């Protein structure tokens, strides 16, 4: 178990960086446009959670169908990804790690300690997955005319391997930090309300 | 074999044409109409088939019943000259009209297409939305399910809050309970996480809905499915579709009539509602409002059917873009048709059912004294006895809004029907109140039941139909109108 000195200070710094990154990224989000079937806005979340196979590919192809806006959109996407790489990812997982480790130290039961310690270290998994995902997006957005198979109504809908992998990745990338954050905040709330903090 | 086992076996297999046609109820109807031939029209072909115009009502998946109805009409030796439909009616109409020879039955192809169609794939939106739709639309009254889920969520939350309250109160006296209290807090956190995720997901779906033209499902599979059938029948362009629809076999008039078969042509009409100019469109007839003659090939006829069945919110709207607004001929057409000086660059269609779900007025010609052939209409009746007995004071807000919307929606067709009651003599009603029109997850048994309901309604209609009475009615009505 790692006892982090000045937990509150480190947590606040990481949290502030996370908020700053979120604000900067949301500003970039104003420039994201695609054509599907008409010109429309899209968000990074749409890229992370495509509803079905080849939706990401269709969305990226749609960006280049707006020749006047495509350079701006690609530039904004790259800026978002860079901010994610450099600020958001390190900050958000550090926040959760600090919280989990702090709770682990405070708890009296062995099970609780190991659970929160495990949750803390487990943040390394989504941390790595997030970098993999961003790298994948970075490669994809530079491609033009990504092949999308033509629909065949007589055959079952094709499911691409990247789509399946992406779904699995999202489960771990979002599941682990969310459980870590929620469990920690719940225990913090318990400590506060019971006056043992 | 016990009934449940039969159902299970039936529901797990791929349906065939024979599964529909060999159903005992359907067979009985087919045998009945074959052995009780009836005069329904004065227009015949060399094989003795009688010709009528046909209008099919919209109604989502209830359209399966339309197929059963058409099958029995064909078994009675009836064929179709002009055809029209809205939404599900447009789908059936399109699959009938694309088949080349009007003297041949069309329902075999329809049933085959239906049996091979995985309706689940029509719901081609986000997987979550798909799951929600599947969960809620199985029963006609889905609000019960919503209430049940909300109640369960409320009970779980109350239980957690009470547990936390009690455990925190007792933990000073019984320190062991502090672990349980802490655990309940974690459970509460997870509960709120679930709610939060659901909320964020829902809001992202709403955003998505907005960007997708307020449609949960893109309707791409449906479009491709219709296009596939059109292509398989050699219909690739709007001109192909119109040619196929207009084609008429060698016809003759029943003796002793002497008025001949002049001017009798086939036709096809799909009804759709357009939101930019707020008009009702009859396609493919009005396709020349979107493209000049030499560029008509850019329009895909499957798009017209897709436009007609764009159930608002359930499916995305269908767009026709890049209308040549500076083309003089197109400007003139818009001015003449809709009194619009500037045509829109893009039009956006939603389901024709919001304006005219049962366009029985299409083939009515007020200048005809004694018709040579009747217009048959297939009406899907989803009203329940409770609807009629419903006490207006007891309506919920949803019920009230629903009634208001339906009053507006149905009145266009109802007005015609009330003013031209004689046209109702050609309309048969299929009772379908026990099915939800948006249940794209029908089991095989339900599909066969709907088909059989259509077949039984067609048999009942034919038993009650009297061609002489229809003609006399139209004649009397013609005289009344002329005098007026």
XYZ file of C-alpha atoms in Angstrom, chain A residues 48 84-85 88-97 100 117-135 137 166 168-181:
49
model
C -15.751 6.367 -29.040
C -6.326 14.250 -24.114
C -2.837 12.696 -24.390
C -6.767 14.884 -19.549
C -5.636 11.251 -19.431
C -2.820 11.723 -16.882
C -4.998 13.997 -14.758
C -8.180 11.948 -14.636
C -6.559 8.609 -13.848
C -4.252 10.226 -11.299
C -7.312 11.685 -9.554
C -8.955 8.304 -9.265
C -5.690 6.618 -8.246
C -8.564 4.957 -4.194
C -5.741 -0.728 -3.570
C -6.629 -3.030 -6.469
C -8.949 -0.406 -7.914
C -6.200 2.198 -7.651
C -3.611 0.122 -9.501
C -6.242 -1.047 -11.983
C -6.385 2.529 -13.324
C -3.237 1.713 -15.271
C -5.382 -0.450 -17.592
C -7.769 2.307 -18.795
C -4.796 4.706 -18.839
C -3.043 2.487 -21.406
C -6.281 1.717 -23.286
C -7.031 5.422 -23.608
C -3.642 6.021 -25.245
C -4.213 3.076 -27.590
C -7.641 4.430 -28.511
C -6.343 7.933 -29.173
C -3.516 6.594 -31.320
C -8.189 7.701 -33.844
C -13.397 -0.978 -29.747
C -14.408 -4.308 -25.587
C -11.927 -1.496 -25.065
C -14.684 0.917 -24.057
C -16.056 -1.488 -21.456
C -12.713 -1.542 -19.645
C -11.754 2.049 -20.384
C -14.933 3.432 -18.871
C -15.892 0.654 -16.454
C -12.713 0.542 -14.342
C -12.341 4.291 -13.684
C -16.069 4.777 -13.107
C -16.215 1.982 -10.535
C -13.029 3.306 -8.910
C -14.352 6.861 -8.718
